């Protein structure tokens, strides 16, 4: 039997998507002394993009593991400015006036702030994971773009090490504003005030067509006070529909080795809540005016938690698993307003849990090439308590389970389920059952282009609750670009898909990505009815994401959405162009927090 002839391999077609030829033409134009040439030189970055260094995805690479339990002899901080520098290329320097101007206006993070963030000091014995956990904690701050914690092997000895820490700052100051016929907005913030890590944010609106024609929101945050990892925040918000004044102190299980966590807060609130959210009737029909119930209340909240290390059967490694106990006391006092789910009460909660956390590294998830930390592990928590209320007393029981798995060839998968309910008159009431699944694929590459897919599912089911219209599918709660006061429900199932195509193009320092999305949401306001028996609401769209990792307002998204069914336009289809600066997805940290009442949203 004759075999088929082998076809010759065709010659490779020229790469019409390669931007090199186009950039060379722009470079020649930028070298001209004309006004347009100067504009192109300021607009386009001609510096070749640095090669992406393969990441050590392991939690503790072997190169660092060999230094465990050695004495830290010295710590040297190499602090890099936001623009033009690189952690992976120590020879990189700013090469244009805009980058040099940005660095001149920036105040670098102080060494004392960086020293307070890491988990070891000079003279300490280097504990397992101290290097990698310190690197992650530095990257986790809002004002550090990227960080590397390394060992100087040329000067280290058999019993001591010299640690070198590279950090690259984010340009911390930003302001924005907008004006239209409906009002004017001015915003200012600094996420690294004077280089000490303090953050303040302010927003002022005026000329509004509301009974209160102005709004103001301001906050001041101090992170990691005196190396205690206790953060303090002062918040003030004054709008017509919502007012808040609060002061809080908090210490989380910031690292896998943290033993103690806790918090204390005091707050005052004044809100105008739509009547249908509180269970007082159905939502309004399209174009019908909303009715509100005024609420005034204040809260005091205290909690404390302790993590216990579990036995390790490997003498060379610490067992990352922890058994955790926690207690919480919360007092809430209503001075105005009422509703089926509202009562002044004192809540006592206790929780017991198991936590296993690991972190891996990857790129091109929510950023454009910077190192990002991916949480993986398991979490199980059981919460029990008692509500001593002004109207009724009732016990509470809740349970939560979650896991996260990561593999470079598979991607990332997170799954979680949570249930909580009160018991009164020998029956369970005001219950909630929620679940969440997040998956993203491995990173795919075609030359200088990269893309990744995201799939996200959220389910909320109300159980024997009076607030049949508390759930919505607006914006982050369901469908991007969708907003409707009349689409409310009791049970919902949301499915989101997104694809991100990361391009090699840069404009004014902003990297460009093309995104597409498809969102679906099923919602019912009938008790004991499946949301799948209702017709789904959908949204489809495409757009562009501009991201500058070095600025605090680092993401701008412009999207075109198509919505086949909108109640506000008689159920007809509609196209929308909208802008957002928030990322749609985020990681669940698998971190044990204070004992919580399961949220119905």
Short mmCIF file of C-alpha atoms in Angstrom, two decimals, residues 72-375:
data_model
loop_
_atom_site.label_atom_id
_atom_site.label_comp_id
_atom_site.label_asym_id
_atom_site.label_seq_id
_atom_site.Cartn_x
_atom_site.Cartn_y
_atom_site.Cartn_z
CA UNK A 72 19.95 37.63 59.26
CA UNK A 73 23.20 39.61 59.33
CA UNK A 74 22.06 42.61 57.26
CA UNK A 75 19.09 43.88 55.26
CA UNK A 76 19.60 46.18 52.28
CA UNK A 77 16.67 47.94 50.57
CA UNK A 78 16.95 48.91 46.91
CA UNK A 79 14.03 51.33 46.41
CA UNK A 80 13.10 52.09 42.80
CA UNK A 81 11.08 55.03 41.53
CA UNK A 82 7.81 54.33 39.64
CA UNK A 83 8.82 55.29 36.10
CA UNK A 84 11.57 53.86 33.91
CA UNK A 85 13.05 51.40 36.40
CA UNK A 86 12.65 47.63 36.58
CA UNK A 87 13.14 45.01 39.27
CA UNK A 88 14.08 42.42 36.65
CA UNK A 89 16.55 44.72 34.86
CA UNK A 90 18.71 46.70 37.28
CA UNK A 91 20.30 48.64 34.38
CA UNK A 92 16.99 50.12 33.20
CA UNK A 93 16.73 53.90 33.57
CA UNK A 94 14.16 56.58 32.64
CA UNK A 95 14.71 57.64 29.04
CA UNK A 96 12.28 60.53 28.53
CA UNK A 97 11.35 63.76 30.24
CA UNK A 98 7.90 62.58 31.32
CA UNK A 99 9.33 59.65 33.28
CA UNK A 100 11.98 61.83 34.90
CA UNK A 101 9.37 64.46 35.80
CA UNK A 102 7.10 61.84 37.35
CA UNK A 103 9.94 60.49 39.47
CA UNK A 104 10.91 64.01 40.57
CA UNK A 105 7.37 64.64 41.82
CA UNK A 106 7.26 61.32 43.67
CA UNK A 107 8.41 60.68 47.24
CA UNK A 108 9.81 57.18 47.63
CA UNK A 109 8.53 54.82 50.30
CA UNK A 110 10.66 55.26 53.40
CA UNK A 111 12.93 52.45 54.55
CA UNK A 112 11.24 52.42 57.94
CA UNK A 113 7.89 51.66 56.29
CA UNK A 114 9.38 48.79 54.30
CA UNK A 115 11.18 47.46 57.37
CA UNK A 116 7.89 47.47 59.30
CA UNK A 117 6.25 45.35 56.60
CA UNK A 118 8.66 42.42 56.39
CA UNK A 119 8.54 39.53 58.88
CA UNK A 120 12.18 39.56 60.03
CA UNK A 121 14.77 41.98 61.40
CA UNK A 122 18.54 42.06 61.55
CA UNK A 123 19.73 39.52 64.11
CA UNK A 124 16.65 37.30 63.74
CA UNK A 125 16.82 33.65 62.81
CA UNK A 126 15.24 33.23 59.40
CA UNK A 127 11.99 31.27 59.79
CA UNK A 128 10.51 29.13 57.00
CA UNK A 129 8.48 31.18 54.51
CA UNK A 130 9.69 34.47 56.04
CA UNK A 131 11.30 35.55 52.76
CA UNK A 132 8.44 34.63 50.42
CA UNK A 133 5.74 35.87 52.82
CA UNK A 134 7.56 39.19 53.24
CA UNK A 135 7.78 39.57 49.47
CA UNK A 136 4.05 38.91 49.15
CA UNK A 137 3.18 41.38 51.92
CA UNK A 138 5.20 44.10 50.20
CA UNK A 139 3.41 43.49 46.90
CA UNK A 140 0.07 43.44 48.70
CA UNK A 141 0.36 47.08 49.73
CA UNK A 142 -1.31 49.68 47.52
CA UNK A 143 1.86 51.72 47.10
CA UNK A 144 4.32 48.97 46.02
CA UNK A 145 4.02 47.78 42.42
CA UNK A 146 6.38 44.83 42.73
CA UNK A 147 8.94 43.41 45.14
CA UNK A 148 11.72 40.84 45.26
CA UNK A 149 13.34 39.48 48.42
CA UNK A 150 16.66 37.78 47.64
CA UNK A 151 19.78 36.46 49.35
CA UNK A 152 23.22 37.79 48.46
CA UNK A 153 24.93 34.42 48.01
CA UNK A 154 28.35 36.00 47.45
CA UNK A 155 28.50 37.42 51.00
CA UNK A 156 26.36 34.94 52.94
CA UNK A 157 27.98 32.22 55.05
CA UNK A 158 26.95 28.82 56.36
CA UNK A 159 25.24 30.35 59.41
CA UNK A 160 24.29 33.91 58.34
CA UNK A 161 22.76 35.66 55.36
CA UNK A 162 22.63 39.12 53.82
CA UNK A 163 19.16 39.95 52.51
CA UNK A 164 18.59 42.29 49.56
CA UNK A 165 15.06 43.63 49.01
CA UNK A 166 14.05 45.33 45.74
CA UNK A 167 10.86 47.38 45.66
CA UNK A 168 9.29 49.51 42.97
CA UNK A 169 6.85 52.21 43.98
CA UNK A 170 3.52 53.27 42.55
CA UNK A 171 3.08 56.99 41.88
CA UNK A 172 0.84 57.69 44.84
CA UNK A 173 -0.91 61.02 44.14
CA UNK A 174 -3.90 61.26 41.86
CA UNK A 175 -6.80 63.59 41.21
CA UNK A 176 -9.79 63.57 38.93
CA UNK A 177 -12.87 65.58 38.12
CA UNK A 178 -15.92 65.70 35.94
CA UNK A 179 -18.66 68.17 35.12
CA UNK A 180 -22.09 67.78 33.55
CA UNK A 181 -25.59 69.21 33.79
CA UNK A 182 -26.28 66.86 36.73
CA UNK A 183 -23.34 68.04 38.86
CA UNK A 184 -19.60 68.46 39.29
CA UNK A 185 -17.16 66.02 40.93
CA UNK A 186 -13.66 66.64 42.30
CA UNK A 187 -11.47 63.89 43.79
CA UNK A 188 -8.01 63.83 45.34
CA UNK A 189 -6.10 61.00 46.97
CA UNK A 190 -2.63 59.99 48.09
CA UNK A 191 -2.05 56.31 48.87
CA UNK A 192 1.47 56.84 50.25
CA UNK A 193 1.43 60.21 51.99
CA UNK A 194 5.00 61.50 52.52
CA UNK A 195 6.28 57.98 51.82
CA UNK A 196 5.06 56.59 55.17
CA UNK A 197 2.19 54.49 53.80
CA UNK A 198 -0.67 56.63 55.10
CA UNK A 199 -3.62 56.96 52.72
CA UNK A 200 -6.22 59.68 52.36
CA UNK A 201 -9.08 59.86 49.87
CA UNK A 202 -11.54 62.69 49.32
CA UNK A 203 -14.39 63.23 46.88
CA UNK A 204 -16.60 66.32 46.68
CA UNK A 205 -19.68 66.71 44.48
CA UNK A 206 -21.78 69.83 44.11
CA UNK A 207 -24.53 71.24 41.92
CA UNK A 208 -26.61 68.07 42.32
CA UNK A 209 -30.34 67.92 41.62
CA UNK A 210 -31.12 66.47 45.06
CA UNK A 211 -32.56 67.95 48.28
CA UNK A 212 -28.94 68.06 49.49
CA UNK A 213 -27.08 69.56 46.50
CA UNK A 214 -23.61 68.52 47.66
CA UNK A 215 -21.81 65.32 48.76
CA UNK A 216 -18.53 64.70 50.54
CA UNK A 217 -16.61 61.51 51.29
CA UNK A 218 -13.25 61.41 53.06
CA UNK A 219 -11.11 58.74 54.70
CA UNK A 220 -7.71 58.47 56.34
CA UNK A 221 -6.01 55.08 56.72
CA UNK A 222 -2.88 54.20 58.68
CA UNK A 223 -1.62 50.70 57.91
CA UNK A 224 0.62 48.57 60.11
CA UNK A 225 1.11 50.90 63.06
CA UNK A 226 4.61 50.42 64.55
CA UNK A 227 5.09 46.96 62.98
CA UNK A 228 2.01 45.65 64.81
CA UNK A 229 0.03 45.07 61.58
CA UNK A 230 -2.80 46.95 63.25
CA UNK A 231 -4.50 49.34 60.84
CA UNK A 232 -6.62 52.34 61.82
CA UNK A 233 -9.15 54.07 59.58
CA UNK A 234 -11.25 57.19 60.02
CA UNK A 235 -14.17 57.52 57.59
CA UNK A 236 -16.68 60.33 56.99
CA UNK A 237 -19.40 60.28 54.34
CA UNK A 238 -22.22 62.77 53.87
CA UNK A 239 -24.74 62.38 51.05
CA UNK A 240 -28.48 62.80 50.89
CA UNK A 241 -29.13 59.04 50.89
CA UNK A 242 -26.27 57.85 53.09
CA UNK A 243 -24.31 59.31 55.99
CA UNK A 244 -21.57 57.57 57.98
CA UNK A 245 -18.99 58.41 60.62
CA UNK A 246 -16.72 55.60 61.81
CA UNK A 247 -13.42 54.78 63.46
CA UNK A 248 -11.96 51.27 63.26
CA UNK A 249 -8.87 49.32 64.27
CA UNK A 250 -8.11 45.96 62.70
CA UNK A 251 -5.45 43.24 62.60
CA UNK A 252 -6.03 40.35 60.20
CA UNK A 253 -4.31 37.01 59.77
CA UNK A 254 -2.02 38.82 57.35
CA UNK A 255 0.48 35.95 57.06
CA UNK A 256 0.12 32.19 57.26
CA UNK A 257 2.13 32.23 60.50
CA UNK A 258 0.09 34.93 62.30
CA UNK A 259 -1.13 33.86 65.75
CA UNK A 260 -3.48 36.68 66.78
CA UNK A 261 -6.05 38.77 64.96
CA UNK A 262 -8.78 41.11 66.11
CA UNK A 263 -10.54 44.40 65.70
CA UNK A 264 -12.64 47.12 67.26
CA UNK A 265 -14.87 49.73 65.64
CA UNK A 266 -17.52 52.32 66.40
CA UNK A 267 -19.80 53.79 63.74
CA UNK A 268 -22.89 55.93 63.19
CA UNK A 269 -25.15 55.64 60.16
CA UNK A 270 -28.08 57.51 58.68
CA UNK A 271 -29.61 56.10 55.50
CA UNK A 272 -32.66 56.29 53.29
CA UNK A 273 -33.47 52.68 52.37
CA UNK A 274 -35.96 51.81 49.61
CA UNK A 275 -39.00 50.21 51.20
CA UNK A 276 -38.85 47.08 49.04
CA UNK A 277 -35.33 46.20 50.26
CA UNK A 278 -36.60 46.09 53.85
CA UNK A 279 -39.51 43.83 52.93
CA UNK A 280 -42.11 46.61 52.80
CA UNK A 281 -43.82 45.78 49.52
CA UNK A 282 -42.64 45.10 45.95
CA UNK A 283 -40.14 47.19 43.98
CA UNK A 284 -41.51 50.05 41.89
CA UNK A 285 -42.54 49.62 38.30
CA UNK A 286 -40.28 51.18 35.64
CA UNK A 287 -40.35 55.00 35.81
CA UNK A 288 -42.25 54.86 39.12
CA UNK A 289 -40.86 57.00 41.94
CA UNK A 290 -39.11 55.18 44.80
CA UNK A 291 -40.32 55.41 48.38
CA UNK A 292 -37.82 55.36 51.25
CA UNK A 293 -37.66 54.54 54.95
CA UNK A 294 -35.22 56.64 57.02
CA UNK A 295 -32.90 54.66 59.29
CA UNK A 296 -30.57 55.93 62.00
CA UNK A 297 -28.40 53.57 64.02
CA UNK A 298 -24.99 53.17 65.60
CA UNK A 299 -22.79 50.13 66.14
CA UNK A 300 -19.92 48.96 68.31
CA UNK A 301 -18.02 45.88 67.22
CA UNK A 302 -15.25 43.88 68.95
CA UNK A 303 -13.63 40.60 67.95
CA UNK A 304 -10.53 38.54 68.67
CA UNK A 305 -9.10 35.35 67.14
CA UNK A 306 -6.26 32.93 67.86
CA UNK A 307 -4.57 30.54 65.43
CA UNK A 308 -2.95 27.34 66.68
CA UNK A 309 -0.17 25.62 64.78
CA UNK A 310 -0.85 21.98 63.96
CA UNK A 311 1.78 19.30 64.39
CA UNK A 312 4.25 18.84 61.56
CA UNK A 313 5.65 15.43 60.72
CA UNK A 314 8.44 16.97 58.63
CA UNK A 315 11.12 18.45 60.89
CA UNK A 316 12.44 20.58 58.04
CA UNK A 317 9.11 22.23 57.27
CA UNK A 318 6.42 24.04 59.20
CA UNK A 319 2.87 22.74 58.85
CA UNK A 320 0.98 25.61 57.16
CA UNK A 321 -2.38 24.37 58.48
CA UNK A 322 -3.95 26.21 61.40
CA UNK A 323 -6.83 25.59 63.80
CA UNK A 324 -8.49 28.90 64.65
CA UNK A 325 -10.91 30.04 67.33
CA UNK A 326 -12.61 33.44 67.40
CA UNK A 327 -15.19 35.41 69.38
CA UNK A 328 -17.16 38.53 68.51
CA UNK A 329 -19.54 40.91 70.27
CA UNK A 330 -21.52 43.43 68.23
CA UNK A 331 -24.03 45.97 69.50
CA UNK A 332 -26.43 47.71 67.12
CA UNK A 333 -28.93 50.33 68.26
CA UNK A 334 -31.62 51.80 65.98
CA UNK A 335 -32.81 55.27 66.92
CA UNK A 336 -35.09 55.71 63.92
CA UNK A 337 -36.77 53.32 61.47
CA UNK A 338 -38.13 49.79 61.52
CA UNK A 339 -38.63 46.78 59.27
CA UNK A 340 -39.19 43.00 59.27
CA UNK A 341 -35.43 42.32 59.41
CA UNK A 342 -34.50 45.26 61.66
CA UNK A 343 -34.16 45.29 65.44
CA UNK A 344 -31.80 46.74 68.01
CA UNK A 345 -29.75 43.85 69.34
CA UNK A 346 -26.55 42.61 70.86
CA UNK A 347 -24.97 39.78 68.91
CA UNK A 348 -22.61 37.21 70.43
CA UNK A 349 -20.72 34.96 68.01
CA UNK A 350 -18.08 32.23 68.34
CA UNK A 351 -16.31 30.51 65.46
CA UNK A 352 -14.03 27.54 65.00
CA UNK A 353 -12.19 26.84 61.82
CA UNK A 354 -9.43 25.15 59.84
CA UNK A 355 -7.27 27.13 57.45
CA UNK A 356 -4.58 26.10 54.98
CA UNK A 357 -3.16 28.87 52.79
CA UNK A 358 -0.48 28.86 50.11
CA UNK A 359 0.40 31.55 47.60
CA UNK A 360 1.71 31.12 44.07
CA UNK A 361 2.93 33.62 41.51
CA UNK A 362 1.62 34.38 38.06
CA UNK A 363 1.22 37.27 35.63
CA UNK A 364 -1.44 38.79 33.38
CA UNK A 365 -4.36 38.13 35.71
CA UNK A 366 -5.57 41.57 36.75
CA UNK A 367 -2.35 43.39 35.85
CA UNK A 368 -0.13 43.70 32.77
CA UNK A 369 2.96 41.67 33.55
CA UNK A 370 3.57 42.52 37.19
CA UNK A 371 3.89 39.68 39.68
CA UNK A 372 0.55 38.69 41.19
CA UNK A 373 -0.03 36.38 44.15
CA UNK A 374 -2.61 33.61 43.81
CA UNK A 375 -4.15 32.19 47.01
#
